[in-house]
Coordinates of C-alpha atoms in Angstrom, one line a residue:
Chain K
X22 CA 1.5 -137.3 -79.9
X23 CA -2.1 -137.3 -78.5
X24 CA -1.7 -135.8 -74.9
X25 CA 1.4 -133.3 -76.8
X26 CA -1.5 -132.2 -79.2
X27 CA -4.3 -131.6 -76.1
X28 CA -2.0 -129.6 -74.5
X29 CA -1.1 -127.7 -77.2
X30 CA -4.8 -126.9 -78.2
X31 CA -6.1 -126.4 -74.7
X32 CA -2.7 -123.9 -74.3
X33 CA -4.4 -122.3 -77.9
X34 CA -7.9 -121.8 -76.3
X35 CA -6.3 -119.3 -73.5
X36 CA -4.4 -117.4 -75.9
X37 CA -7.3 -117.0 -77.7
X38 CA -9.6 -115.8 -74.5
X39 CA -7.1 -113.7 -73.5
X40 CA -6.0 -111.7 -77.1
X41 CA -9.9 -111.0 -77.4
X42 CA -10.5 -109.8 -74.1
X43 CA -7.5 -107.4 -74.0
X44 CA -8.6 -106.4 -77.6
X45 CA -12.0 -105.5 -76.1
X46 CA -10.2 -103.5 -73.4
X47 CA -7.6 -101.6 -75.6
X48 CA -10.6 -100.7 -78.3
X49 CA -13.1 -99.6 -75.5
X50 CA -10.3 -97.3 -73.8
X51 CA -9.9 -96.0 -77.4
X52 CA -12.7 -93.4 -76.7
X53 CA -15.7 -92.7 -76.1
X54 CA -17.7 -94.8 -79.3
X55 CA -21.3 -93.3 -78.8
X56 CA -19.6 -89.5 -78.6
X57 CA -17.4 -89.8 -81.5
X58 CA -20.0 -91.6 -83.7
X59 CA -22.7 -89.4 -83.3
X60 CA -20.5 -87.1 -84.8
X61 CA -19.5 -83.2 -83.8
X62 CA -23.1 -81.6 -83.9
X63 CA -24.4 -84.0 -81.4
X64 CA -26.5 -82.8 -78.3
X65 CA -25.6 -84.7 -74.8
X66 CA -29.3 -86.2 -75.0
X67 CA -28.2 -87.4 -78.7
X68 CA -25.0 -89.0 -77.3
X69 CA -26.6 -90.8 -73.9
X70 CA -29.3 -92.2 -76.6
X71 CA -26.9 -93.3 -78.8
X72 CA -24.3 -95.1 -75.9
X73 CA -28.1 -97.0 -74.7
X74 CA -28.8 -97.5 -78.2
X75 CA -25.8 -99.5 -78.7
X76 CA -25.4 -100.9 -75.1
X77 CA -22.5 -99.3 -74.7
X78 CA -24.0 -98.2 -71.4
X79 CA -23.4 -101.7 -69.3
X80 CA -20.7 -102.2 -67.8
X81 CA -17.5 -103.8 -69.7
X82 CA -17.1 -107.0 -68.3
X83 CA -21.1 -107.6 -68.8
X84 CA -20.7 -106.0 -72.5
X85 CA -17.6 -108.8 -72.6
X86 CA -19.6 -111.5 -71.5
X87 CA -22.8 -110.9 -74.7
X88 CA -20.0 -110.2 -77.0
X89 CA -18.2 -113.7 -76.1
X90 CA -21.6 -115.5 -75.7
X91 CA -22.4 -114.2 -79.0
X92 CA -19.6 -114.7 -80.7
X93 CA -19.0 -118.2 -79.8
X94 CA -22.7 -118.8 -81.7
X95 CA -21.5 -116.6 -84.9
X96 CA -22.7 -114.1 -83.6
X97 CA -20.4 -111.1 -84.2
X98 CA -22.7 -108.3 -83.7
X99 CA -23.7 -105.8 -86.6
X100 CA -21.4 -102.9 -88.2
X101 CA -22.4 -99.8 -86.8
X102 CA -22.4 -98.1 -90.2
X103 CA -23.9 -100.8 -92.7
X104 CA -26.5 -102.2 -90.4
X105 CA -25.2 -105.7 -91.6
X106 CA -23.9 -108.3 -89.8
X107 CA -20.7 -108.5 -89.1
X108 CA -20.2 -112.2 -90.3
X109 CA -21.4 -111.6 -93.4
X110 CA -19.4 -108.5 -94.1
X111 CA -16.2 -110.9 -93.2
X112 CA -17.8 -114.0 -95.5
X113 CA -18.0 -112.0 -98.4
X114 CA -14.1 -111.1 -98.5
X115 CA -12.8 -114.0 -97.0
X116 CA -12.2 -115.7 -100.0
X117 CA -10.3 -112.7 -102.0
X118 CA -8.5 -113.1 -98.8
X119 CA -7.6 -116.7 -98.1
X120 CA -7.5 -116.9 -101.9
X121 CA -4.5 -114.0 -102.3
X122 CA -3.0 -114.9 -99.3
X123 CA -2.6 -119.1 -99.8
X124 CA -1.2 -118.2 -103.6
X125 CA 0.9 -116.3 -102.1
X126 CA 2.7 -118.4 -99.8
X127 CA 2.9 -121.3 -101.6
X128 CA 4.5 -119.4 -104.3
X129 CA 6.8 -118.2 -101.4
X130 CA 7.3 -121.9 -100.6
X131 CA 8.1 -123.5 -104.1
X132 CA 10.5 -120.8 -104.6
X133 CA 12.6 -120.1 -101.3
X134 CA 13.0 -124.0 -100.3
X135 CA 15.0 -124.8 -103.9
X136 CA 16.9 -121.2 -103.4
X137 CA 17.8 -122.3 -100.1
X138 CA 19.1 -125.4 -100.2
X139 CA 20.9 -124.8 -104.1
X140 CA 22.5 -121.8 -102.3
X141 CA 23.5 -124.3 -99.1
X142 CA 25.4 -126.5 -100.8
X143 CA 27.9 -123.9 -102.2
X144 CA 27.9 -121.3 -99.1
X145 CA 29.9 -117.9 -100.1
X146 CA 29.6 -119.0 -104.0
X147 CA 29.0 -116.7 -106.9
X148 CA 25.5 -118.3 -107.3
X149 CA 25.4 -117.8 -103.5
X150 CA 26.0 -114.3 -103.8
X151 CA 23.7 -113.8 -106.5
X152 CA 21.1 -115.8 -104.4
X153 CA 21.8 -113.1 -101.5
X154 CA 21.4 -110.1 -103.7
X155 CA 18.4 -110.8 -105.1
X156 CA 17.2 -111.5 -101.6
X157 CA 17.8 -108.6 -100.2
X158 CA 16.3 -106.7 -103.0
X159 CA 13.1 -108.3 -102.4
X160 CA 13.4 -107.5 -99.4
X161 CA 14.1 -103.7 -100.5
X162 CA 11.5 -102.8 -102.6
X163 CA 8.3 -101.4 -101.4
X164 CA 5.0 -104.1 -102.6
X165 CA 3.3 -101.1 -103.4
X166 CA 6.3 -99.7 -105.9
X167 CA 6.6 -103.1 -107.1
X168 CA 3.0 -103.6 -108.0
X169 CA 2.9 -100.7 -109.8
X170 CA 5.7 -101.6 -111.8
X171 CA 4.0 -105.6 -112.6
X172 CA 0.7 -103.7 -113.5
X173 CA 2.6 -101.0 -116.1
X174 CA 4.3 -103.6 -117.5
X175 CA 2.3 -106.7 -117.0
X176 CA -1.5 -105.2 -117.3
X177 CA -0.9 -102.0 -119.6
X178 CA 2.1 -102.8 -121.7
X179 CA 2.1 -106.6 -122.5
X180 CA -1.3 -107.0 -121.5
X181 CA -1.1 -110.3 -120.2
X182 CA -3.2 -109.7 -116.5
X183 CA -5.9 -108.6 -115.6
X184 CA -5.2 -105.9 -113.3
X185 CA -8.3 -104.8 -110.9
X186 CA -10.6 -106.6 -109.4
X187 CA -11.1 -110.2 -107.8
X188 CA -13.5 -111.5 -110.5
X189 CA -11.3 -115.1 -111.6
X190 CA -8.1 -116.5 -110.7
X191 CA -6.1 -114.2 -113.1
X192 CA -6.8 -111.8 -111.3
X193 CA -5.0 -112.7 -108.3
X194 CA -1.9 -113.9 -110.2
X195 CA 0.1 -110.2 -110.1
X196 CA -1.0 -109.5 -106.9
X197 CA -0.2 -112.7 -105.2
X198 CA 3.0 -112.5 -106.9
X199 CA 3.9 -109.4 -104.8
X200 CA 3.0 -110.1 -101.8
X201 CA 5.5 -113.2 -102.1
X202 CA 8.3 -111.6 -103.1
X203 CA 8.2 -109.7 -100.0
X204 CA 8.1 -113.5 -98.2
X205 CA 10.6 -114.9 -100.3
X206 CA 13.8 -113.4 -99.0
X207 CA 13.3 -114.3 -95.0
X208 CA 12.0 -118.1 -95.6
X209 CA 15.0 -118.4 -98.1
X210 CA 17.5 -117.3 -95.7
X211 CA 16.4 -119.5 -92.7
X212 CA 16.1 -122.8 -95.6
X213 CA 19.9 -122.1 -96.4
X214 CA 21.1 -120.9 -92.9
X215 CA 19.3 -124.4 -91.3
X216 CA 20.9 -126.4 -94.3
X217 CA 24.0 -125.0 -93.8
X218 CA 24.2 -125.8 -90.3
X219 CA 22.7 -129.4 -91.0
X220 CA 24.9 -130.2 -93.3
X221 CA 28.1 -129.9 -91.2
X222 CA 26.4 -132.1 -88.9
X223 CA 27.9 -135.0 -87.6
X224 CA 24.7 -137.7 -88.8
X225 CA 25.0 -136.1 -92.0
X226 CA 29.0 -137.6 -92.5
X227 CA 27.3 -140.7 -90.6
X228 CA 24.9 -140.6 -93.5
X229 CA 27.3 -140.1 -96.5
X230 CA 29.6 -142.7 -95.0
X231 CA 26.7 -145.3 -95.4
X232 CA 26.7 -144.8 -99.0
X233 CA 23.5 -143.0 -99.4
X234 CA 23.2 -141.0 -102.6
X235 CA 23.8 -137.5 -102.6
X236 CA 19.8 -136.8 -102.7
X237 CA 18.8 -138.4 -100.2
X238 CA 21.4 -137.2 -98.0
X239 CA 19.9 -134.1 -98.8
X240 CA 16.4 -134.4 -98.1
X241 CA 16.1 -137.5 -95.7
X242 CA 18.9 -136.1 -93.1
X243 CA 19.6 -132.3 -93.7
X244 CA 16.0 -131.1 -95.4
X245 CA 14.2 -132.7 -92.9
X246 CA 16.0 -131.2 -89.9
X247 CA 16.3 -128.0 -91.3
X248 CA 12.3 -127.5 -91.8
X249 CA 11.8 -127.1 -88.4
X250 CA 12.3 -123.2 -88.2
X251 CA 11.2 -123.2 -91.5
X252 CA 7.5 -124.4 -90.7
X253 CA 7.6 -122.1 -87.5
X254 CA 8.0 -118.9 -90.0
X255 CA 6.0 -120.0 -92.9
X256 CA 2.9 -120.1 -90.0
X257 CA 3.8 -116.5 -88.7
X258 CA 3.9 -115.3 -92.6
X259 CA 0.8 -117.0 -93.7
X260 CA -1.1 -115.1 -90.8
X261 CA 0.6 -111.6 -91.6
X262 CA -1.2 -112.9 -94.9
X263 CA -4.3 -113.4 -93.8
X264 CA -4.7 -110.6 -91.5
X265 CA -5.2 -108.7 -94.8
X266 CA -2.8 -107.4 -97.0
X267 CA -3.8 -103.5 -97.0
X268 CA -1.5 -102.1 -99.6
X269 CA -1.4 -105.1 -102.2
X270 CA -5.0 -105.0 -102.3
X271 CA -5.4 -101.2 -102.6
X272 CA -3.5 -101.1 -105.4
X273 CA -5.3 -104.2 -107.4
X274 CA -8.5 -103.3 -106.1
X275 CA -9.1 -105.9 -104.8
X276 CA -12.4 -106.0 -101.6
X277 CA -10.7 -108.3 -99.1
X278 CA -10.2 -108.0 -95.4
X279 CA -7.8 -105.5 -95.6
X280 CA -9.8 -102.9 -97.3
X281 CA -12.4 -103.7 -94.9
X282 CA -10.3 -103.6 -92.1
X283 CA -8.7 -100.2 -93.7
X284 CA -12.4 -98.3 -93.2
X285 CA -14.1 -100.2 -90.4
X286 CA -11.1 -98.2 -88.4
X287 CA -10.9 -95.0 -90.1
X288 CA -15.1 -94.8 -89.1
X289 CA -14.5 -96.8 -85.6
X290 CA -16.8 -99.4 -86.7
X291 CA -16.2 -100.6 -83.3
X292 CA -18.2 -104.4 -84.2
X293 CA -15.6 -104.8 -87.2
X294 CA -12.6 -104.0 -85.8
X295 CA -13.4 -106.6 -82.9
X296 CA -14.1 -109.3 -84.8
X297 CA -10.9 -108.2 -87.4
X298 CA -9.2 -108.5 -83.7
X299 CA -10.4 -112.1 -82.9
X300 CA -10.1 -113.1 -86.6
X301 CA -6.3 -112.3 -86.8
X302 CA -5.6 -113.7 -83.1
X303 CA -7.6 -117.1 -84.6
X304 CA -5.7 -117.2 -87.7
X305 CA -2.1 -116.8 -85.9
X306 CA -3.1 -119.3 -82.3
X307 CA -4.2 -122.1 -85.6
X308 CA -1.7 -121.4 -87.6
X309 CA 0.9 -121.5 -84.8
X310 CA -0.7 -125.1 -83.7
X311 CA -0.7 -126.5 -86.7
X312 CA 3.0 -125.7 -87.0
X313 CA 3.9 -127.0 -83.8
X314 CA 2.2 -130.2 -84.5
X315 CA 3.8 -130.4 -87.7
X316 CA 7.0 -129.9 -86.0
X317 CA 6.5 -132.5 -83.4
X318 CA 5.0 -134.9 -86.3
X319 CA 8.8 -134.3 -87.9
X320 CA 11.0 -134.0 -84.6
X321 CA 10.2 -137.2 -82.0
X322 CA 11.8 -134.9 -79.3
X323 CA 9.5 -132.4 -79.0
X324 CA 6.7 -134.5 -78.6
X325 CA 8.3 -136.3 -75.7
X326 CA 9.6 -132.6 -74.2
X327 CA 7.3 -131.8 -70.6
Chain M
X15 CA 49.5 -162.1 -95.8
X16 CA 48.1 -159.2 -98.8
X17 CA 47.1 -156.3 -97.9
X18 CA 43.1 -155.6 -98.3
X19 CA 43.8 -151.4 -97.8
X20 CA 46.8 -150.5 -98.9
X21 CA 47.9 -146.9 -99.1
X22 CA 51.4 -145.3 -99.6
X23 CA 52.8 -141.3 -100.1
X24 CA 49.0 -140.4 -98.8
X25 CA 48.9 -136.6 -99.2
X26 CA 46.0 -134.3 -98.0
X27 CA 46.4 -130.6 -98.6
X28 CA 43.7 -128.0 -97.6
X29 CA 43.1 -124.8 -98.6
X30 CA 43.4 -122.1 -95.3
X31 CA 42.9 -118.7 -93.9
X32 CA 46.9 -118.4 -94.1
X33 CA 47.5 -121.0 -97.4
X34 CA 47.7 -124.7 -97.6
X35 CA 47.6 -126.7 -94.8
X36 CA 49.6 -129.4 -95.9
X37 CA 47.2 -131.9 -93.0
X38 CA 48.7 -135.4 -94.8
X39 CA 52.3 -135.8 -96.1
X40 CA 53.0 -139.0 -97.0
X41 CA 51.4 -141.6 -95.2
X42 CA 51.5 -145.0 -95.9
X43 CA 50.2 -147.9 -94.2
X44 CA 48.8 -151.8 -95.5
X45 CA 46.1 -153.0 -93.3
X46 CA 45.7 -156.8 -93.9
X47 CA 42.4 -158.9 -93.9
X48 CA 41.1 -159.7 -90.3
X49 CA 43.4 -157.3 -88.6
X50 CA 42.8 -155.0 -85.9
X51 CA 45.5 -151.9 -87.6
X52 CA 45.7 -148.9 -85.0
X53 CA 46.8 -145.5 -85.7
X54 CA 47.7 -143.1 -82.7
X55 CA 48.8 -139.9 -82.8
X56 CA 47.7 -136.7 -80.5
X57 CA 45.0 -134.4 -81.8
X58 CA 45.6 -132.7 -85.0
X59 CA 48.6 -135.5 -86.0
X60 CA 45.9 -136.6 -89.2
X61 CA 44.6 -139.7 -87.8
X62 CA 41.0 -138.8 -88.4
X63 CA 41.9 -137.1 -91.4
X64 CA 43.3 -140.6 -92.2
X65 CA 40.0 -142.2 -91.8
X66 CA 38.3 -139.8 -93.8
X67 CA 40.9 -140.3 -96.9
X68 CA 40.0 -144.2 -96.8
X69 CA 36.2 -143.9 -96.1
X70 CA 36.0 -140.9 -98.6
X71 CA 34.7 -138.7 -96.8
X72 CA 37.2 -135.6 -96.8
X73 CA 36.0 -132.0 -97.3
X74 CA 35.3 -130.9 -101.2
X75 CA 37.8 -128.4 -100.8
X76 CA 40.6 -130.5 -100.0
X77 CA 43.2 -131.8 -102.8
X78 CA 44.3 -135.6 -102.2
X79 CA 47.3 -137.2 -104.3
X80 CA 49.0 -140.8 -103.3
X81 CA 51.8 -142.7 -104.8
X82 CA 49.6 -145.9 -104.7
X83 CA 45.8 -146.2 -103.0
X84 CA 44.2 -149.6 -103.6
X85 CA 41.5 -151.3 -101.9
X86 CA 41.8 -155.2 -102.5
X87 CA 44.4 -154.0 -105.4
X88 CA 41.9 -151.9 -107.0
X89 CA 43.2 -148.1 -107.4
X90 CA 40.7 -146.2 -105.1
X91 CA 42.3 -142.6 -107.0
X92 CA 40.9 -143.5 -110.2
X93 CA 37.4 -145.3 -108.8
X94 CA 34.7 -142.6 -109.6
X95 CA 32.1 -140.8 -107.0
X96 CA 29.7 -143.2 -107.9
X97 CA 32.0 -146.8 -107.2
X98 CA 33.4 -145.1 -104.2
X99 CA 29.1 -145.0 -103.3
X100 CA 29.0 -148.5 -103.7
X101 CA 31.7 -149.1 -102.0
X102 CA 30.5 -147.3 -98.6
X103 CA 28.7 -149.8 -96.3
X104 CA 29.2 -153.1 -98.7
X105 CA 32.7 -153.0 -98.4
X106 CA 34.0 -150.0 -96.0
X107 CA 32.0 -148.8 -93.2
X108 CA 32.8 -146.3 -90.1
X109 CA 32.0 -146.1 -86.7
X110 CA 32.0 -142.1 -85.2
X111 CA 33.1 -140.5 -82.2
X112 CA 30.7 -139.6 -80.4
X113 CA 27.2 -141.5 -81.0
X114 CA 25.3 -138.4 -79.3
X115 CA 25.8 -136.3 -82.6
X116 CA 26.1 -139.1 -84.7
X117 CA 23.3 -140.2 -85.5
X118 CA 19.8 -138.2 -86.9
X119 CA 17.8 -137.2 -84.2
X120 CA 14.6 -137.2 -85.9
X121 CA 14.9 -140.5 -87.9
X122 CA 14.1 -143.8 -85.7
X123 CA 16.7 -146.3 -84.9
X124 CA 15.4 -148.7 -87.3
X125 CA 14.9 -146.5 -90.5
X126 CA 19.1 -145.7 -89.4
X127 CA 19.8 -149.4 -89.3
X128 CA 18.0 -150.3 -92.7
X129 CA 18.6 -147.7 -95.1
X130 CA 21.8 -148.2 -96.1
X131 CA 20.9 -152.0 -96.9
X132 CA 17.5 -151.2 -98.9
X133 CA 20.4 -148.4 -100.8
X134 CA 22.5 -150.8 -101.2
X135 CA 19.8 -153.4 -102.8
X136 CA 20.7 -155.7 -100.3
X137 CA 17.5 -157.3 -99.7
X138 CA 14.0 -156.8 -98.9
X139 CA 12.3 -154.8 -96.1
X140 CA 11.8 -157.1 -94.1
X141 CA 14.8 -158.6 -94.6
X142 CA 16.8 -156.0 -93.8
X143 CA 15.0 -155.2 -90.2
X144 CA 15.8 -159.3 -89.3
X145 CA 19.3 -158.1 -89.6
X146 CA 19.5 -154.9 -87.7
X147 CA 17.9 -156.8 -85.3
X148 CA 20.1 -159.7 -85.3
X149 CA 22.7 -157.1 -85.4
X150 CA 21.0 -155.6 -82.1
X151 CA 20.7 -158.4 -80.4
X152 CA 24.8 -159.6 -80.9
X153 CA 25.8 -155.7 -79.7
X154 CA 23.2 -155.8 -76.4
X155 CA 20.4 -153.7 -77.6
X156 CA 17.8 -155.0 -76.2
X157 CA 14.5 -155.7 -77.1
X158 CA 15.7 -154.9 -80.4
X159 CA 12.0 -154.6 -81.9
X160 CA 11.5 -152.2 -79.6
X161 CA 14.5 -150.6 -79.7
X162 CA 14.2 -150.1 -83.4
X163 CA 10.8 -148.0 -83.0
X164 CA 13.1 -145.6 -80.5
X165 CA 14.9 -142.2 -81.3
X166 CA 18.1 -141.7 -80.8
X167 CA 17.8 -139.4 -77.6
X168 CA 15.6 -142.4 -76.1
X169 CA 19.0 -144.0 -75.3
X170 CA 21.6 -143.7 -73.3
X171 CA 25.0 -142.8 -75.1
X172 CA 26.5 -146.7 -74.5
X173 CA 23.3 -147.8 -76.1
X174 CA 23.8 -145.6 -79.0
X175 CA 27.6 -146.4 -79.5
X176 CA 26.1 -150.2 -79.9
X177 CA 23.6 -148.8 -82.3
X178 CA 26.7 -147.1 -84.3
X179 CA 28.4 -150.4 -84.2
X180 CA 25.3 -152.5 -85.3
X181 CA 24.6 -149.7 -87.7
X182 CA 27.9 -150.3 -89.6
X183 CA 28.1 -153.9 -89.6
X184 CA 25.0 -154.2 -91.7
X185 CA 26.1 -155.1 -95.3
X186 CA 28.8 -156.9 -94.4
X187 CA 31.8 -155.1 -94.6
X188 CA 35.4 -156.3 -94.7
X189 CA 36.7 -152.9 -92.9
X190 CA 35.6 -151.0 -90.6
X191 CA 36.7 -147.6 -89.8
X192 CA 35.8 -146.8 -86.1
X193 CA 37.8 -143.0 -85.9
X194 CA 37.7 -142.8 -81.4
X195 CA 34.8 -144.7 -80.7
X196 CA 34.9 -144.9 -76.9
X197 CA 36.3 -141.7 -76.4
X198 CA 32.7 -139.5 -75.7
X199 CA 31.8 -142.4 -73.2
X200 CA 32.7 -143.4 -69.6
X201 CA 35.5 -145.5 -68.7
X202 CA 33.2 -147.8 -67.7
X203 CA 31.5 -148.0 -71.1
X204 CA 34.7 -147.8 -73.0
X205 CA 35.7 -151.3 -71.6
X206 CA 32.6 -152.9 -72.7
X207 CA 32.3 -150.9 -76.0
X208 CA 36.2 -152.1 -77.2
X209 CA 35.5 -155.8 -75.4
X210 CA 32.6 -155.7 -78.5
X211 CA 34.2 -153.8 -80.8
X212 CA 36.8 -156.6 -81.0
X213 CA 34.4 -159.7 -80.5
X214 CA 32.5 -158.3 -83.7
X215 CA 35.4 -157.8 -85.3
X216 CA 36.6 -161.5 -84.5
X217 CA 33.5 -163.5 -85.4
X218 CA 32.7 -161.7 -88.4
X219 CA 36.8 -162.4 -89.6
X220 CA 36.8 -158.3 -91.1
X221 CA 38.9 -156.1 -90.7
X222 CA 39.6 -152.9 -87.9
X223 CA 40.8 -149.9 -88.5
X224 CA 40.9 -147.5 -84.8
X225 CA 42.3 -144.0 -85.1
X226 CA 42.8 -143.4 -81.1
X227 CA 44.9 -141.5 -79.2
X228 CA 44.9 -144.0 -76.4
X229 CA 47.7 -146.1 -76.5
X230 CA 46.3 -148.0 -74.0
X231 CA 43.2 -149.1 -76.0
X232 CA 46.0 -150.2 -78.4
X233 CA 47.6 -152.3 -76.2
X234 CA 44.6 -154.1 -75.0
X235 CA 42.8 -154.8 -78.9
X236 CA 45.0 -153.9 -81.6
X237 CA 47.6 -156.5 -83.6
X238 CA 49.3 -153.8 -85.9
X239 CA 49.8 -150.0 -84.9
X240 CA 51.3 -147.3 -86.5
X241 CA 52.2 -143.7 -84.5
X242 CA 51.6 -140.4 -86.7
X243 CA 52.9 -136.9 -85.8
X244 CA 52.8 -133.9 -87.7
X245 CA 50.6 -135.4 -91.1
X246 CA 53.3 -138.4 -90.8
X247 CA 53.3 -142.1 -90.1
X248 CA 56.3 -141.7 -87.4
X249 CA 56.5 -145.5 -86.2
X250 CA 55.0 -148.5 -87.6
X251 CA 54.6 -152.2 -86.8
X252 CA 53.1 -155.1 -84.2
X253 CA 52.0 -153.7 -81.4
X254 CA 54.7 -156.1 -79.5
X255 CA 57.6 -153.9 -81.1
X256 CA 56.2 -150.7 -81.0
X257 CA 54.6 -150.8 -77.5
X258 CA 57.5 -153.0 -76.3
X259 CA 60.5 -151.5 -77.8
X260 CA 59.7 -147.9 -79.2
X261 CA 62.2 -147.0 -81.6
X262 CA 61.3 -143.7 -82.4
X263 CA 61.3 -140.7 -79.7
X264 CA 58.6 -139.8 -80.3
X265 CA 56.6 -143.2 -79.6
X266 CA 58.8 -143.3 -76.7
X267 CA 57.5 -139.6 -74.9
X268 CA 53.9 -141.1 -76.2
X269 CA 55.0 -143.7 -74.0
X270 CA 56.1 -142.1 -70.8
X271 CA 52.7 -139.8 -70.7
X272 CA 50.9 -142.7 -69.9
X273 CA 50.0 -143.9 -66.3
X274 CA 51.1 -147.5 -64.5
X275 CA 49.6 -149.4 -62.0
X276 CA 51.9 -151.5 -61.0
X277 CA 54.4 -148.3 -60.6
X278 CA 52.8 -145.8 -58.9
X279 CA 56.1 -143.7 -57.6
X280 CA 56.8 -143.1 -61.5
X281 CA 56.5 -139.7 -62.4
X282 CA 54.7 -138.8 -65.5
X283 CA 56.7 -137.1 -68.2
X284 CA 54.9 -134.7 -70.7
X285 CA 56.3 -133.9 -74.2
X286 CA 57.6 -130.5 -74.1
X287 CA 56.4 -128.0 -76.7
X288 CA 54.1 -128.1 -79.2
X289 CA 53.4 -129.6 -83.0
X290 CA 54.7 -127.6 -85.7
X291 CA 52.0 -125.6 -87.6
X292 CA 51.5 -127.5 -90.4
X293 CA 51.2 -124.4 -92.7
X294 CA 54.8 -123.3 -94.1
X295 CA 56.8 -126.6 -95.9
X296 CA 58.5 -128.5 -93.5
X297 CA 61.9 -130.0 -94.4
X298 CA 63.5 -132.5 -92.0
X299 CA 61.7 -134.7 -88.9
X300 CA 58.8 -132.3 -87.8
X301 CA 59.3 -133.8 -84.0
X302 CA 62.2 -132.1 -83.6
X303 CA 61.9 -129.2 -81.8
X304 CA 60.3 -130.8 -78.7
X305 CA 63.0 -134.3 -79.0
X306 CA 65.6 -134.5 -76.5
X307 CA 67.8 -136.4 -78.6
X308 CA 67.9 -133.9 -81.9
X309 CA 70.6 -132.8 -83.6
X310 CA 72.0 -131.7 -87.1
X311 CA 71.1 -134.1 -88.9
X312 CA 67.0 -134.6 -88.0
X313 CA 66.8 -131.3 -89.9
X314 CA 68.0 -133.1 -93.2
X315 CA 66.0 -135.7 -94.9
X316 CA 64.3 -138.4 -93.1
X317 CA 64.7 -142.2 -94.9
X318 CA 62.2 -144.7 -93.5
X319 CA 64.1 -147.3 -92.1
X320 CA 62.9 -151.0 -92.0
X321 CA 63.4 -153.8 -89.6
X322 CA 63.4 -157.6 -90.8
X323 CA 60.7 -158.0 -87.8
X324 CA 58.7 -155.3 -90.1
X325 CA 59.0 -152.3 -87.0
X326 CA 60.0 -149.7 -89.2
X327 CA 60.4 -145.9 -87.8
X328 CA 61.0 -142.2 -89.6
X329 CA 64.4 -141.3 -86.9
X330 CA 68.2 -140.8 -88.0
X331 CA 69.0 -141.8 -84.8
X332 CA 72.0 -144.1 -83.9
X333 CA 70.0 -147.3 -81.7
X334 CA 69.1 -149.8 -84.2
X335 CA 69.9 -147.8 -87.5
X336 CA 72.6 -149.8 -88.3
X337 CA 70.7 -152.9 -88.5
X338 CA 67.2 -151.5 -89.6
X339 CA 69.2 -150.3 -92.6

């Protein structure tokens, strides 16, 4: 298990370095940053001066190297617009996004696990059909629309929950439910199909032949095996949620990472966008690593595979 | 000798796309205390389904009916789900065909060995581990302590089947149902596993129902045998009777398919034709379309003939029917 973890961590570091480098190149290739920052009426001298001021005249590799050294020390540069350190801009907004993402994930998992298991126990029954229908609707409904409906019903009509901002825990209820609704269908389907497949395996028959209680066969023998792909998908979904849910943050006026990124891309605020890229790459890498380790912890075959 | 397990007129119907599959059509057999009872037949004859019915592992969609289905004189058809569950392990246990898929890949050998023992509250965790270690040693899975920490994928097929055998004995069952226990193994391993099964069966004094398509295996270790065809038992008796002087044309045909090392010149005779579909209404002898001796009477009802020796068969043919009637 230890050597497995070590190999995976080394691999993750390589992935991360590659991702930041490629991202750096792509952003540089997106156009002349100095020219677009200086504005339409700037003279060639102004642009050259700005370019020098921002360090954009140095060779690309050297700039990446400086950026990397800084990043490793926690310095991601300063925003071209607000002149604030990028790390600070992120830190202020990370809490809201993190709360939203984790709440949405917890709701999704808590709902989709029992739903999927239940559907798998009676495949093609009316209960299963109803669940498929609900799952399909959940996937088909756009989150901005669901968000607006929630605001008008729970916020305006019933006045149960606050509809904008991120001051209290209550503020996160509606947006995280909206996010969860879009994440649940895929998870529930994966649990269902995984359980159906596992329940037809020979070892389930063996477990039943031992006279084990039904819930034990389900939880210990079936669900643990069916969970492996679910863990991987959950990691990817959490990664997507952490990347910021631009639409839901906008609908509920939550100033999170999604909003920050959206604004920075519009303004060509290169250091912020690059930091965002690192953050997303880091989230995905760490989450995938955690998912791999969890899967290896559950399934011994993954541990011994070289 | 009294019957430990007694089945009479056991039918199992399974709904399928084309209608109803009459998978078992009146299976009648008795398994006595301490004997090895073999059930033989080709694929699809219902032998594995008979095993599933005995183990209470029929699919949910199947309907089971029986004139009599008793375990130690108790009516099994009236038992609740809970009562049947309590029997699985301590009374009847199972060994399955493919040891590669019959063990859970993510639980250690030790966990899988002990969980039934613990679920039936037969003792403490350390007692369970001690019993598991003792049984693993007895079936040659050594060193037992280290093997118990291993996972199925770390063991060879033969070792896994040994684990399966040891596992089936954990709760001191009175009957072990072994469904093709050697089919998935190498020929050399097959012999070892069979010998092991036989040793364990003798030592523990338990009854063994051995499901197989291999008459060679039957001749090797069984006391009595039932030959199944198209969902019913067509012949039943001691191994000496059924293998030595088969009464049913199907049994004879099966024996003619077996190679004989003593007579390498003899040509093997395959059975012509195919097994009839079991979805429609079947009357008369199900084997008549493949039988060399078939005649008009075979389309009628076929009575069960029983000789004084105990050998019985379902056929209208003359050779022994006068004395058997």
